[in-house]
Every structure is written in C-alpha cells, then in structure tokens.
Amino acid sequence: MEAERLIEVGRRALAGSRGALDVMAEAWQAQAVARAIGSRLAACGPLELRSEARALGEIGAGCSALDHPSVLSGGARAAQLSGMAEVRPTLSALALLLSEAGIALVGVACDTGEDNLYWQCIEAMDAADESLDRVHGMLRRLSEREREREPERERDRDGPYDGIRGPAASAAGP
C-alpha cells in the first residue's frame, strides 16, 4: 500500500480506537509505519535525508509492545508498505499521525491507574516524540534543499518572459 494511504488508514484506526489497549496498539502501529518509512528512505531516499531516515527506522525497534495481541491479530500495518509517491507529503502526513498518536497516548497515561500501562504509554510517547523530531528534521532538510535550488532556477530564467519570446522580440525576427 502506498505510504500516504497507509498513514491515512492508521490515522482513521487511531481516531476510532476505543480504550487504552486499542490506543496503545494503534500508537505502536504508527511507530511501525514510521520505522518502515524511515528504512525505505534510508535505502533509496534523497541522500540528504538518509542519515535521519536511518535513525527513524531504528526508533523503538526493540520494543515489546509490538507483541501485543491487538497488534498481532491484525499484523503490523507497516508490512503493507509498497512505496512512496512523494517524500514531502508522506513525511508531512507521518508527522500528523505521530502527533495524533502522542496526544492519544497522553490521554491514556493521564487516565490510567495501572503502573505498567502508564510506563508503556511513557515509552510509546518517547518513541513517537523522537520519531516526530526526526521527521521534522527531514522536512527541514527538504526545505533547505528547495531554498538552495531557488537561485539556480532564477539564474536559468531568460528575463521576464522565462524563455518565452515577447512581442517585441517576435516582431524583430529570430
């Protein structure tokens, strides 16, 4: 499944989560999607993103919460990742998913009276926050790259007509 579509499925599932365990499962699904996207970008993404992407692909990898029955019953959604149409929109959508997961986890942590669940939420919030930082870093690098390329585009322009011959030039001949 294409990355943006996979992220949207995750956002809908997170929004529809009922109860602490469902929220936890969806938060870890989101983290698994972030790792999969990070790994994909580390392998074949833009060169300037590969270091951050590699780090994103490793965040929370050893966490036991992915063994939770709610996650295992449906399998890790991240396994369905087939590709990425465009990097920037994918990273923007991923940032939104990770933010929403973090907010949902705060709600669970505040409402629970169970120590084990509380600490799992804290661990999941840390992973989502660290992943979000990496995604924001990659988005900043993409913006910097675009700003660096702007002067190149300006130099390549052919006057006010950007390569299109104006009426005066047409009248004067080739």
Coordinates of N, CA and C in Angstrom, one line a residue, residues 4 7 37 41 46 48-53 56 84 86-99 130-148:
E4 N 1.2 7.2 1.9 CA 0.2 8.2 2.4 C -1.1 7.5 2.7
I7 N -0.7 5.6 6.0 CA -0.8 6.6 7.1 C -2.2 7.0 7.4
I37 N 8.9 3.6 6.9 CA 9.1 4.7 6.0 C 10.6 5.1 6.2
L41 N 13.3 5.2 3.2 CA 14.1 6.4 2.8 C 15.6 6.3 3.0
P46 N 16.3 10.5 -0.8 CA 17.3 11.6 -1.2 C 18.5 11.5 -0.2
E48 N 20.4 13.5 1.2 CA 20.5 14.4 2.4 C 19.6 14.0 3.5
L49 N 18.7 13.0 3.3 CA 17.7 12.5 4.3 C 18.1 11.2 4.9
R50 N 19.1 10.5 4.3 CA 19.4 9.1 4.6 C 19.8 8.9 6.1
S51 N 20.6 9.8 6.6 CA 21.1 9.7 8.0 C 19.9 9.8 9.0
E52 N 19.1 10.8 8.8 CA 17.9 11.0 9.7 C 16.9 9.8 9.5
A53 N 16.8 9.4 8.2 CA 15.8 8.3 7.9 C 16.3 7.0 8.6
L56 N 15.3 7.2 12.1 CA 13.9 7.0 12.2 C 13.6 5.5 12.1
M84 N 6.3 5.0 -2.0 CA 6.1 6.4 -1.6 C 6.0 7.2 -2.9
E86 N 5.6 10.7 -3.1 CA 6.4 11.8 -2.9 C 6.9 11.9 -1.5
V87 N 8.1 12.3 -1.3 CA 8.7 12.3 0.0 C 8.0 13.4 1.0
R88 N 7.9 14.6 0.5 CA 7.4 15.7 1.4 C 6.0 15.4 1.9
P89 N 5.0 15.1 1.0 CA 3.7 14.9 1.5 C 3.6 13.6 2.5
T90 N 4.4 12.6 2.2 CA 4.5 11.4 3.0 C 5.0 11.8 4.4
L91 N 6.1 12.6 4.5 CA 6.6 13.0 5.8 C 5.7 13.9 6.5
S92 N 5.0 14.8 5.8 CA 4.0 15.7 6.5 C 2.9 14.8 7.1
A93 N 2.4 13.9 6.3 CA 1.3 13.0 6.8 C 1.8 12.2 8.0
L94 N 3.0 11.7 7.9 CA 3.6 10.9 9.0 C 3.7 11.8 10.3
A95 N 4.1 13.0 10.1 CA 4.2 13.9 11.3 C 2.9 14.1 11.9
L96 N 1.8 14.2 11.1 CA 0.5 14.4 11.7 C 0.1 13.1 12.4
L97 N 0.3 11.9 11.9 CA 0.0 10.7 12.5 C 0.7 10.5 13.9
L98 N 2.0 10.8 13.9 CA 2.8 10.7 15.1 C 2.4 11.7 16.2
S99 N 2.0 12.9 15.7 CA 1.5 13.9 16.7 C 0.1 13.4 17.3
E130 N 10.4 11.2 19.6 CA 11.7 11.1 18.9 C 11.5 10.9 17.4
S131 N 10.5 10.1 17.0 CA 10.3 9.9 15.6 C 9.8 11.2 15.0
L132 N 8.9 11.9 15.7 CA 8.4 13.2 15.2 C 9.6 14.2 15.0
D133 N 10.5 14.2 15.9 CA 11.7 15.1 15.8 C 12.5 14.7 14.5
R134 N 12.7 13.4 14.2 CA 13.4 13.0 13.0 C 12.6 13.4 11.8
V135 N 11.3 13.2 11.8 CA 10.5 13.6 10.6 C 10.6 15.1 10.4
H136 N 10.5 15.9 11.4 CA 10.6 17.4 11.3 C 12.0 17.7 10.8
G137 N 13.1 17.0 11.2 CA 14.4 17.3 10.7 C 14.5 17.0 9.2
M138 N 13.9 15.9 8.7 CA 13.9 15.6 7.3 C 13.1 16.7 6.5
L139 N 12.0 17.1 7.0 CA 11.2 18.2 6.4 C 12.0 19.5 6.3
R140 N 12.8 19.8 7.3 CA 13.6 21.0 7.3 C 14.7 20.9 6.2
R141 N 15.3 19.7 6.1 CA 16.3 19.5 5.1 C 15.8 19.6 3.7
L142 N 14.6 19.1 3.5 CA 13.9 19.3 2.2 C 13.7 20.7 1.9
S143 N 13.2 21.5 2.9 CA 13.0 22.9 2.7 C 14.3 23.7 2.4
E144 N 15.4 23.3 3.1 CA 16.7 23.9 2.8 C 17.1 23.6 1.4
R145 N 16.9 22.4 0.9 CA 17.3 22.0 -0.4 C 16.5 22.8 -1.4
E146 N 15.3 23.0 -1.2 CA 14.4 23.8 -2.1 C 14.9 25.2 -2.2
R147 N 15.2 25.8 -1.0 CA 15.7 27.2 -1.0 C 17.0 27.3 -1.7
E148 N 17.9 26.3 -1.6 CA 19.2 26.3 -2.3 C 19.0 26.3 -3.8

